[in-house]
Short mmCIF file of C-alpha atoms and ligand atoms in Angstrom, two decimals:
data_model
loop_
_atom_site.label_atom_id
_atom_site.label_comp_id
_atom_site.label_asym_id
_atom_site.label_seq_id
_atom_site.Cartn_x
_atom_site.Cartn_y
_atom_site.Cartn_z
CA MET A 1 -22.38 -20.22 7.90
CA THR A 2 -19.69 -17.89 6.55
CA THR A 3 -20.68 -14.82 4.55
CA LYS A 4 -18.56 -12.02 3.24
CA ALA A 5 -18.42 -9.16 5.74
CA LEU A 6 -19.29 -6.48 3.11
CA GLU A 7 -21.86 -8.46 1.18
CA GLY A 8 -24.63 -6.14 -0.01
CA VAL A 9 -22.44 -3.10 -0.06
CA ARG A 10 -22.17 -1.59 -3.60
CA ILE A 11 -19.17 0.54 -4.55
CA LEU A 12 -19.04 2.93 -7.51
CA ASP A 13 -15.27 2.67 -8.18
CA PHE A 14 -13.96 5.69 -10.06
CA THR A 15 -10.34 4.90 -9.04
CA HIS A 16 -7.24 4.48 -11.16
CA VAL A 17 -3.52 3.77 -10.92
CA GLN A 18 -2.66 2.42 -7.43
CA SER A 19 -3.87 4.23 -4.35
CA GLY A 20 -7.68 4.18 -5.00
CA PRO A 21 -7.70 0.66 -6.58
CA THR A 22 -5.86 -0.73 -3.52
CA CYS A 23 -8.73 0.48 -1.40
CA THR A 24 -11.56 -0.84 -3.62
CA GLN A 25 -9.80 -4.18 -4.13
CA LEU A 26 -9.72 -4.60 -0.36
CA LEU A 27 -13.45 -3.80 -0.11
CA ALA A 28 -14.13 -6.24 -3.01
CA TRP A 29 -12.09 -8.98 -1.14
CA PHE A 30 -14.40 -8.42 1.86
CA GLY A 31 -17.42 -8.99 -0.35
CA ALA A 32 -18.52 -5.59 -1.62
CA ASP A 33 -19.78 -5.48 -5.22
CA VAL A 34 -17.21 -3.11 -6.81
CA ILE A 35 -18.23 -1.56 -10.11
CA LYS A 36 -15.18 0.00 -11.81
CA VAL A 37 -16.04 2.85 -14.12
CA GLU A 38 -13.48 3.27 -16.95
CA ARG A 39 -13.19 5.49 -19.95
CA PRO A 40 -14.38 3.76 -23.11
CA GLY A 41 -11.47 2.51 -25.26
CA VAL A 42 -8.90 3.71 -22.75
CA GLY A 43 -9.62 2.36 -19.30
CA ASP A 44 -7.40 2.66 -16.28
CA ALA A 45 -4.01 3.83 -17.59
CA THR A 46 -2.24 1.00 -15.81
CA ARG A 47 -3.86 -1.60 -18.07
CA GLY A 48 -1.23 -0.67 -20.64
CA GLN A 49 1.65 0.29 -18.39
CA LEU A 50 4.74 -1.96 -17.81
CA ARG A 51 3.20 -4.62 -20.03
CA ASP A 52 5.05 -7.98 -19.96
CA VAL A 53 2.66 -9.87 -22.25
CA PRO A 54 1.73 -8.04 -25.58
CA ASP A 55 -1.89 -6.86 -25.71
CA ALA A 56 -2.73 -8.27 -22.30
CA ASP A 57 -3.62 -6.28 -19.24
CA SER A 58 -0.44 -5.52 -17.32
CA LEU A 59 0.38 -7.11 -13.95
CA TYR A 60 0.32 -3.57 -12.57
CA PHE A 61 -3.47 -3.46 -13.40
CA THR A 62 -4.42 -7.03 -12.71
CA MET A 63 -2.77 -7.06 -9.28
CA LEU A 64 -4.82 -4.03 -8.20
CA ASN A 65 -8.21 -4.82 -9.57
CA HIS A 66 -9.18 -8.34 -8.56
CA ASN A 67 -12.79 -9.22 -7.69
CA LYS A 68 -14.21 -6.13 -9.44
CA ARG A 69 -16.59 -5.59 -12.36
CA SER A 70 -15.79 -3.17 -15.13
CA ILE A 71 -18.14 -0.83 -17.04
CA THR A 72 -16.92 1.55 -19.67
CA LEU A 73 -18.68 4.84 -19.45
CA ASN A 74 -17.89 8.29 -20.85
CA SER A 75 -18.82 10.49 -17.91
CA LYS A 76 -18.53 13.66 -20.11
CA ASN A 77 -21.13 12.42 -22.61
CA PRO A 78 -24.72 13.61 -21.69
CA LYS A 79 -26.17 10.10 -21.75
CA GLY A 80 -23.07 8.85 -19.89
CA LYS A 81 -23.76 11.47 -17.20
CA GLU A 82 -27.31 10.16 -16.83
CA VAL A 83 -26.02 6.62 -16.33
CA LEU A 84 -23.49 7.81 -13.89
CA GLU A 85 -26.12 9.67 -11.82
CA ASP A 86 -28.26 6.49 -11.80
CA LEU A 87 -25.29 4.56 -10.54
CA VAL A 88 -24.81 7.17 -7.75
CA LYS A 89 -28.44 6.62 -6.73
CA ILE A 90 -28.05 2.90 -6.20
CA CYS A 91 -24.49 2.69 -4.79
CA ASP A 92 -23.48 3.01 -1.12
CA VAL A 93 -20.00 4.42 -1.73
CA LEU A 94 -18.25 6.37 -4.43
CA VAL A 95 -14.48 6.10 -4.40
CA GLU A 96 -12.25 8.26 -6.61
CA ASN A 97 -8.65 9.38 -6.76
CA PHE A 98 -8.65 11.74 -9.70
CA ALA A 99 -6.64 14.91 -9.78
CA PRO A 100 -8.24 17.58 -7.58
CA GLY A 101 -11.44 19.03 -9.11
CA ALA A 102 -11.86 16.35 -11.82
CA LEU A 103 -15.14 14.99 -10.41
CA ASP A 104 -16.53 18.47 -9.94
CA ARG A 105 -15.70 19.15 -13.61
CA MET A 106 -17.78 16.15 -14.49
CA GLY A 107 -20.68 17.71 -12.65
CA LEU A 108 -20.49 15.34 -9.72
CA THR A 109 -20.00 17.83 -6.81
CA TRP A 110 -20.53 16.75 -3.26
CA GLU A 111 -23.74 18.83 -3.22
CA ARG A 112 -25.05 17.03 -6.36
CA ILE A 113 -24.08 13.59 -4.92
CA GLN A 114 -26.00 14.36 -1.65
CA GLU A 115 -29.03 15.42 -3.73
CA LEU A 116 -28.91 12.18 -5.64
CA ASN A 117 -28.21 9.91 -2.65
CA PRO A 118 -28.06 11.36 0.92
CA GLY A 119 -26.70 8.09 2.17
CA MET A 120 -23.74 8.08 -0.17
CA VAL A 121 -20.28 7.85 1.28
CA TYR A 122 -18.01 9.84 -1.01
CA ALA A 123 -14.41 8.89 -0.50
CA SER A 124 -11.31 10.39 -2.09
CA VAL A 125 -7.56 9.99 -2.12
CA LYS A 126 -5.74 13.23 -2.93
CA GLY A 127 -2.01 14.00 -2.76
CA PHE A 128 -2.46 16.75 -0.19
CA GLY A 129 -5.08 17.84 2.22
CA PRO A 130 -6.25 21.52 2.41
CA GLY A 131 -3.25 23.95 2.16
CA PRO A 132 -0.78 25.31 -0.33
CA TYR A 133 -0.42 22.09 -2.41
CA GLU A 134 -4.03 20.88 -2.41
CA ASP A 135 -4.35 21.30 -6.17
CA CYS A 136 -1.32 19.33 -7.07
CA LYS A 137 -1.17 15.93 -8.81
CA VAL A 138 0.74 13.39 -6.80
CA TYR A 139 2.38 10.04 -7.40
CA GLU A 140 3.82 7.59 -4.84
CA ASN A 141 7.34 9.00 -4.55
CA VAL A 142 6.14 12.56 -4.28
CA ALA A 143 4.12 11.50 -1.25
CA GLN A 144 7.14 9.64 0.25
CA CYS A 145 9.17 12.79 -0.12
CA THR A 146 6.58 15.24 1.14
CA GLY A 147 5.44 13.01 3.95
CA GLY A 148 8.79 12.80 5.75
CA SER A 149 9.87 9.34 4.63
CA ALA A 150 12.55 10.20 2.12
CA SER A 151 14.40 12.68 4.36
CA THR A 152 14.73 10.06 7.09
CA THR A 153 15.48 7.04 4.85
CA GLY A 154 18.90 6.13 3.56
CA PHE A 155 22.45 6.56 4.95
CA LEU A 156 23.80 9.58 6.60
CA ASP A 157 26.33 10.26 3.89
CA GLY A 158 23.88 9.69 1.05
CA PRO A 159 20.90 11.45 -0.55
CA PRO A 160 17.26 11.03 0.65
CA LEU A 161 15.92 7.68 -0.43
CA VAL A 162 12.43 6.40 -1.43
CA THR A 163 11.40 2.97 -0.19
CA GLY A 164 10.12 -0.04 -2.22
CA ALA A 165 7.04 -0.38 -0.07
CA GLN A 166 4.29 1.76 -1.65
CA ILE A 167 3.50 3.58 1.53
CA GLY A 168 2.02 6.59 -0.33
CA ASP A 169 -0.32 4.69 -2.65
CA THR A 170 -1.14 1.39 -1.01
CA GLY A 171 -0.77 2.88 2.48
CA THR A 172 -3.20 5.59 1.71
CA GLY A 173 -5.58 3.13 0.06
CA LEU A 174 -5.68 1.21 3.40
CA ASN A 175 -6.50 4.39 5.26
CA LEU A 176 -9.32 5.22 2.80
CA ALA A 177 -10.76 1.72 3.15
CA LEU A 178 -10.90 2.21 6.92
CA GLY A 179 -12.48 5.57 6.50
CA ILE A 180 -15.08 4.04 4.22
CA VAL A 181 -16.19 1.20 6.53
CA THR A 182 -16.20 3.65 9.48
CA ALA A 183 -18.53 5.98 7.53
CA LEU A 184 -20.73 3.08 6.64
CA TYR A 185 -20.94 2.12 10.30
CA HIS A 186 -21.77 5.73 11.18
CA ARG A 187 -24.46 5.73 8.52
CA GLU A 188 -26.18 2.86 10.34
CA GLN A 189 -26.88 5.27 13.18
CA THR A 190 -27.50 8.50 11.23
CA GLY A 191 -28.82 7.34 7.90
CA ARG A 192 -26.50 9.83 6.24
CA GLY A 193 -23.39 9.47 4.24
CA GLN A 194 -20.34 11.70 4.54
CA ARG A 195 -17.16 12.77 2.71
CA VAL A 196 -14.00 10.80 3.48
CA LEU A 197 -10.64 12.25 2.47
CA ALA A 198 -7.36 10.44 2.79
CA PRO A 199 -4.40 12.64 1.66
CA MET A 200 -1.24 10.81 0.71
CA GLN A 201 1.01 13.23 2.56
CA ASP A 202 -0.92 12.62 5.77
CA GLY A 203 -0.76 8.88 5.26
CA VAL A 204 3.03 8.86 4.85
CA LEU A 205 3.57 11.20 7.78
CA ASN A 206 1.40 9.02 9.88
CA LEU A 207 3.59 6.01 9.10
CA CYS A 208 6.64 8.20 9.97
CA ARG A 209 5.53 9.11 13.45
CA VAL A 210 8.66 7.76 15.06
CA LYS A 211 10.63 10.25 13.11
CA LEU A 212 8.41 13.09 14.28
CA ARG A 213 9.04 11.75 17.82
CA ASP A 214 12.78 11.88 17.19
CA GLN A 215 12.47 15.45 15.82
CA GLN A 216 11.12 16.56 19.22
CA ARG A 217 13.58 14.47 21.20
CA LEU A 218 16.43 16.29 19.36
CA ALA A 219 15.61 19.42 21.34
CA HIS A 220 16.71 17.58 24.49
CA GLY A 221 19.99 16.22 23.28
CA PRO A 222 21.55 13.66 20.85
CA LEU A 223 19.56 10.66 19.78
CA LYS A 224 21.77 8.12 21.53
CA GLU A 225 20.20 5.01 19.95
CA TYR A 226 21.21 6.23 16.44
CA SER A 227 24.57 4.68 15.46
CA GLN A 228 25.60 8.20 14.35
CA HIS A 229 25.90 9.02 18.08
CA GLY A 230 28.38 6.19 18.65
CA ARG A 231 30.38 7.33 15.63
CA GLY A 232 30.81 10.76 17.16
CA ILE A 233 28.88 12.58 14.41
CA GLU A 234 26.89 15.57 15.65
CA PHE A 235 23.17 15.87 15.03
CA GLY A 236 21.75 18.72 12.92
CA ASP A 237 18.43 20.43 13.56
CA ALA A 238 16.23 17.77 11.79
CA THR A 239 15.77 14.00 12.27
CA PRO A 240 18.63 12.45 10.29
CA ARG A 241 18.67 9.50 7.94
CA GLY A 242 19.10 6.45 10.22
CA GLY A 243 20.54 3.87 7.79
CA ASN A 244 19.40 0.52 9.16
CA ASP A 245 19.07 1.73 12.76
CA SER A 246 16.02 0.42 14.48
CA GLY A 247 13.18 2.96 14.87
CA GLY A 248 12.57 1.85 18.40
CA GLY A 249 14.39 1.48 21.72
CA GLN A 250 16.01 -1.84 20.90
CA PRO A 251 19.13 -1.34 18.69
CA GLY A 252 19.27 -3.31 15.41
CA TRP A 253 21.18 -3.32 12.13
CA ILE A 254 21.43 -5.32 8.86
CA ILE A 255 24.50 -7.55 8.91
CA LYS A 256 26.20 -9.94 6.51
CA CYS A 257 25.62 -13.69 6.45
CA LYS A 258 27.50 -16.53 4.76
CA GLY A 259 27.50 -16.03 1.00
CA TRP A 260 27.13 -12.23 1.02
CA GLU A 261 29.98 -11.84 -1.44
CA ASN A 262 27.76 -13.25 -4.23
CA ASP A 263 24.19 -12.98 -2.95
CA PRO A 264 22.86 -9.39 -2.56
CA ASN A 265 20.33 -10.72 -0.02
CA ALA A 266 22.59 -12.82 2.15
CA TYR A 267 21.87 -10.59 5.19
CA VAL A 268 19.94 -10.65 8.39
CA TYR A 269 18.29 -7.92 10.50
CA PHE A 270 19.63 -8.50 13.98
CA ILE A 271 18.17 -6.82 17.11
CA THR A 272 20.13 -6.61 20.32
CA GLN A 273 17.03 -6.68 22.55
CA ALA A 274 18.18 -6.10 26.23
CA ALA A 275 16.50 -9.22 27.49
CA ALA A 276 18.27 -11.38 24.94
CA TRP A 277 21.74 -9.85 25.52
CA PRO A 278 23.16 -12.78 27.59
CA ALA A 279 22.02 -15.24 24.93
CA ILE A 280 23.62 -13.04 22.18
CA CYS A 281 26.89 -12.93 23.98
CA ASP A 282 26.98 -16.77 24.31
CA VAL A 283 25.95 -17.43 20.75
CA ILE A 284 28.48 -15.11 19.19
CA GLY A 285 31.26 -16.40 21.45
CA LYS A 286 31.56 -13.34 23.63
CA PRO A 287 30.41 -14.65 27.10
CA GLU A 288 32.69 -12.13 28.85
CA TRP A 289 30.51 -9.23 27.54
CA LYS A 290 27.70 -10.37 29.85
CA ASP A 291 29.56 -9.04 32.90
CA ASP A 292 31.79 -6.44 31.29
CA PRO A 293 30.49 -3.04 32.59
CA GLU A 294 31.40 -1.60 29.07
CA TYR A 295 28.89 -4.03 27.42
CA ALA A 296 26.57 -5.42 30.09
CA THR A 297 23.84 -2.71 30.00
CA PRO A 298 21.97 -1.13 26.99
CA ASP A 299 23.22 2.34 28.04
CA ALA A 300 26.84 1.22 28.16
CA ARG A 301 26.53 -0.24 24.66
CA LEU A 302 24.93 2.82 23.11
CA ASP A 303 28.27 4.49 22.07
CA LYS A 304 29.75 1.28 20.62
CA LEU A 305 26.87 -0.13 18.58
CA THR A 306 28.96 -0.17 15.44
CA HIS A 307 31.58 -2.35 17.14
CA VAL A 308 28.77 -4.55 18.71
CA PHE A 309 27.21 -5.20 15.32
CA GLU A 310 30.62 -5.81 13.63
CA THR A 311 31.34 -8.47 16.24
CA ILE A 312 27.94 -10.07 15.79
CA GLU A 313 28.62 -10.01 12.06
CA ASP A 314 31.85 -11.95 12.50
CA TRP A 315 29.54 -14.73 13.71
CA THR A 316 26.69 -14.33 11.23
CA LYS A 317 29.15 -14.47 8.35
CA THR A 318 29.83 -18.09 9.31
CA LYS A 319 26.14 -19.08 8.93
CA ASN A 320 23.59 -18.57 6.16
CA LYS A 321 20.62 -16.29 6.95
CA PHE A 322 18.25 -19.14 7.59
CA GLU A 323 20.79 -20.85 10.01
CA VAL A 324 21.03 -17.61 11.92
CA MET A 325 17.27 -17.52 12.20
CA ASP A 326 17.17 -21.19 13.30
CA ILE A 327 19.80 -20.71 15.96
CA CYS A 328 18.51 -17.35 17.33
CA ASN A 329 14.77 -17.92 17.36
CA PRO A 330 14.82 -20.63 20.07
CA LEU A 331 16.93 -18.26 22.20
CA ASN A 332 14.36 -15.48 21.80
CA ILE A 333 16.82 -13.30 19.89
CA PRO A 334 14.65 -11.30 17.44
CA CYS A 335 16.08 -11.37 13.91
CA GLY A 336 14.89 -11.72 10.36
CA PRO A 337 16.51 -12.88 7.14
CA ILE A 338 16.43 -10.40 4.21
CA LEU A 339 14.07 -12.23 1.82
CA SER A 340 14.19 -11.56 -1.85
CA MET A 341 11.01 -11.32 -3.96
CA LYS A 342 12.03 -14.64 -5.58
CA GLU A 343 12.25 -16.34 -2.18
CA LEU A 344 8.88 -14.86 -1.16
CA ALA A 345 7.24 -15.90 -4.46
CA GLU A 346 8.39 -19.46 -3.92
CA GLU A 347 7.62 -19.74 -0.18
CA PRO A 348 4.99 -22.49 0.31
CA SER A 349 3.65 -21.18 3.63
CA LEU A 350 2.73 -17.79 2.01
CA ARG A 351 0.81 -19.66 -0.67
CA GLU A 352 -0.98 -21.79 1.91
CA ALA A 353 -1.97 -18.74 3.92
CA GLY A 354 -3.36 -16.95 0.82
CA THR A 355 -0.82 -14.16 1.18
CA ILE A 356 0.45 -14.91 -2.27
CA VAL A 357 -2.09 -16.28 -4.73
CA GLU A 358 -1.90 -17.72 -8.21
CA VAL A 359 -4.59 -16.39 -10.54
CA ASP A 360 -5.58 -17.43 -14.03
CA HIS A 361 -6.34 -14.74 -16.60
CA PRO A 362 -7.79 -15.32 -20.09
CA GLU A 363 -5.36 -13.02 -21.83
CA ARG A 364 -2.17 -13.60 -19.89
CA GLY A 365 -2.44 -17.02 -18.32
CA LYS A 366 -1.30 -17.72 -14.71
CA TYR A 367 0.38 -15.14 -12.58
CA LEU A 368 1.11 -14.44 -8.91
CA THR A 369 -0.46 -11.68 -6.89
CA VAL A 370 -0.70 -10.66 -3.25
CA GLY A 371 -3.73 -11.94 -1.47
CA CYS A 372 -5.61 -10.15 1.35
CA PRO A 373 -3.22 -9.21 4.15
CA ILE A 374 -6.06 -9.26 6.74
CA LYS A 375 -7.52 -12.63 7.57
CA MET A 376 -10.99 -12.87 9.01
CA SER A 377 -12.43 -16.07 10.40
CA ASN A 378 -15.94 -15.56 9.07
CA SER A 379 -15.27 -13.63 5.87
CA PRO A 380 -12.94 -15.70 3.75
CA VAL A 381 -11.28 -14.07 0.77
CA GLU A 382 -11.27 -15.75 -2.62
CA VAL A 383 -9.14 -13.81 -5.14
CA THR A 384 -10.72 -13.77 -8.63
CA ARG A 385 -9.20 -12.27 -11.72
CA SER A 386 -9.41 -8.61 -12.69
CA PRO A 387 -12.09 -7.66 -15.25
CA LEU A 388 -11.38 -7.04 -18.94
CA LEU A 389 -12.08 -3.48 -20.04
CA GLY A 390 -15.84 -3.05 -20.07
CA GLU A 391 -16.39 -6.74 -19.50
CA HIS A 392 -19.50 -6.16 -17.40
CA THR A 393 -20.97 -3.12 -19.11
CA ASP A 394 -24.04 -5.02 -20.41
CA GLU A 395 -24.72 -6.81 -17.22
CA ILE A 396 -24.46 -3.58 -15.14
CA LEU A 397 -26.78 -1.67 -17.44
CA ALA A 398 -29.44 -4.47 -17.55
CA GLU A 399 -29.15 -6.16 -14.17
CA VAL A 400 -27.80 -3.56 -11.80
CA LEU A 401 -29.50 -0.47 -13.29
CA GLY A 402 -32.45 -2.38 -14.67
CA TYR A 403 -32.51 -0.63 -18.10
CA GLY A 404 -34.61 -2.25 -20.82
CA GLU A 405 -33.34 -3.27 -24.25
CA THR A 406 -34.44 -0.02 -25.95
CA GLU A 407 -32.79 2.15 -23.32
CA VAL A 408 -29.53 0.13 -23.49
CA GLY A 409 -29.65 0.54 -27.29
CA GLU A 410 -29.95 4.29 -26.92
CA ILE A 411 -27.08 4.48 -24.48
CA LYS A 412 -24.83 2.48 -26.76
CA GLN A 413 -25.91 4.56 -29.83
CA SER A 414 -24.89 7.77 -28.03
CA GLY A 415 -21.36 6.54 -27.52
CA ALA A 416 -21.63 6.76 -23.75
CA VAL A 417 -20.48 3.19 -23.23
CA GLY A 418 -18.27 0.79 -25.14
CA THR A 419 -15.79 1.94 -27.73
CA PRO A 420 -16.45 5.63 -28.43
CA PRO A 421 -17.00 7.00 -31.97
CA LYS A 422 -13.67 7.74 -33.70
CA ALA A 423 -13.95 11.53 -33.38
CA GLU A 424 -14.51 11.34 -29.65
CA ALA A 425 -11.74 8.75 -29.12
CA ALA A 426 -9.25 11.15 -30.77
CA GLU A 427 -10.22 14.08 -28.45
N1 LIG B 501 -15.04 9.48 -18.76
C1 LIG B 501 -14.65 10.68 -19.19
N2 LIG B 501 -13.58 11.31 -18.60
C2 LIG B 501 -12.85 10.62 -17.65
C3 LIG B 501 -13.32 9.31 -17.21
C4 LIG B 501 -14.44 8.80 -17.82
N3 LIG B 501 -14.86 7.57 -17.47
N4 LIG B 501 -12.42 9.00 -16.28
C5 LIG B 501 -11.52 9.93 -16.15
N5 LIG B 501 -11.80 10.96 -16.99
C6 LIG B 501 -11.08 12.19 -17.10
C7 LIG B 501 -11.15 13.04 -15.81
O1 LIG B 501 -12.34 13.64 -15.69
C8 LIG B 501 -9.93 14.02 -16.01
O2 LIG B 501 -10.40 15.02 -16.91
P1 LIG B 501 -10.24 16.59 -16.62
O3 LIG B 501 -8.80 16.78 -16.36
O4 LIG B 501 -10.72 17.20 -17.89
O5 LIG B 501 -11.09 16.95 -15.51
C9 LIG B 501 -8.99 13.13 -16.85
O6 LIG B 501 -9.72 11.98 -17.25
C10 LIG B 501 -7.73 12.64 -16.21
O7 LIG B 501 -7.85 12.55 -14.80
P2 LIG B 501 -6.53 12.85 -13.89
O8 LIG B 501 -6.12 14.30 -14.06
O9 LIG B 501 -6.87 12.37 -12.52
O10 LIG B 501 -5.43 11.87 -14.51
P3 LIG B 501 -3.92 12.07 -14.71
O11 LIG B 501 -3.41 10.85 -15.39
O12 LIG B 501 -3.55 13.35 -15.37
O13 LIG B 501 -3.29 12.20 -13.27
C11 LIG B 501 -2.84 11.34 -11.08
C12 LIG B 501 -3.05 11.01 -12.49
C13 LIG B 501 -2.70 10.05 -10.31
C14 LIG B 501 -1.51 12.15 -10.90
C15 LIG B 501 -4.02 12.16 -10.53
O14 LIG B 501 -5.21 11.48 -10.82
C16 LIG B 501 -3.91 12.48 -9.01
O15 LIG B 501 -3.13 13.35 -8.57
N6 LIG B 501 -4.76 11.81 -8.24
C17 LIG B 501 -4.84 12.05 -6.80
C18 LIG B 501 -3.67 11.47 -6.07
C19 LIG B 501 -3.43 10.02 -6.31
O16 LIG B 501 -4.36 9.21 -6.12
N7 LIG B 501 -2.22 9.68 -6.66
C20 LIG B 501 -1.82 8.31 -6.67
C21 LIG B 501 -1.87 7.67 -7.97
S1 LIG B 501 -1.06 6.13 -7.89
O17 LIG B 501 0.53 6.56 -7.94
#
């Protein structure tokens, strides 16, 4: 029998935008009951951001909030505070990614949470950990810049670059999810919850470890595997931008394929792995390089990588990127076509694997989203649509919290849930 791995775990989801919602969506996919708390009448700001369909929740929101329930609750209203505290008592985990101090200002300090529920795991994403910037608000690209990614991304003669992969937000959300399940595992032995903090700067820096490695290697001489070395350009005192250089010991580069003049993605990433060198020489029509001391060994090639990749490119330009892949793969030459989002969205095998999923939504109709990137044999993931704002307020008050009709009526009357009274909404 298959069950969801996190069935029975209840998450109080106070997250918004991207980093926190990534985390709670993952936990929901694994079977946790995720109750998303949103401000009445407003909700998660991303519901209305980058809208493509008028009046419908944006793709930004829907793609980050699948498999969750939504309750609208004004946590600054006295009745709302009571409801929130009741939720803290019955949930296993509280996840939030507000600006530093916001939860304390609501009266939900770590001390208060422990009083209410000693088993509670209280998990936060913040831009920075303790230090000079701990009070700062942070978005994705700020984290990429302060975590070492931007200074090491891009070309040598260009400015620092941010990447399309959301390593600050989604990357940190993944870290937080791991912290949460680890804390839940620990709670099994100790009976107590704990605080879990995943700072975005730390998450990005962690993903940039090879660049910190290179920073230290610089003290012992030039980084010979960077193509900059072969071009005779001296290194400064910090890890440089490496263009499309490989981050590891096997040189690689992005090179053109047939059709590159008109197709911005007619390129392939090509790796000259040492073991595959003889096969590469044969396939590109340079069999003499196999025995030429100038080219035969990885060390000998280091100062002429640009020429090596230009020569490989003369061959790849005669094939489309998929033909390059088809020819090289059987020869164990590692390479990968540059796939556009259009190609990925249309790729049948990604649909079959549940990596890209089509979801139906009452307001916006069908759309594509990413499925769970982790596949577990006994905990299958079924992606269900994101909740409408406050869609589950009544069911959470009645079924989860067990409030009676009179109590629910009082809560609604107070403006703690649902659409707030006009004066309060205008605050
Ligand atoms: N009821 C009442 N008030 C609520 C509420 C609710 N249900 N939900 C949120 N609020 C309030 C908060 O209490 C806060 O009020 P105070 O400032 O008075 O304490 C206010 O709404 C806004 O919270 P915020 O400051 O977190 O939101 P923001 O839009 O100004 O900032 C962000 C957004 C992301 C920059 C900030 O939350 C942040 O730095 N978070 C940590 C880092 C992070 O996760 N960044 C990634 C975001 S994805 O790119």
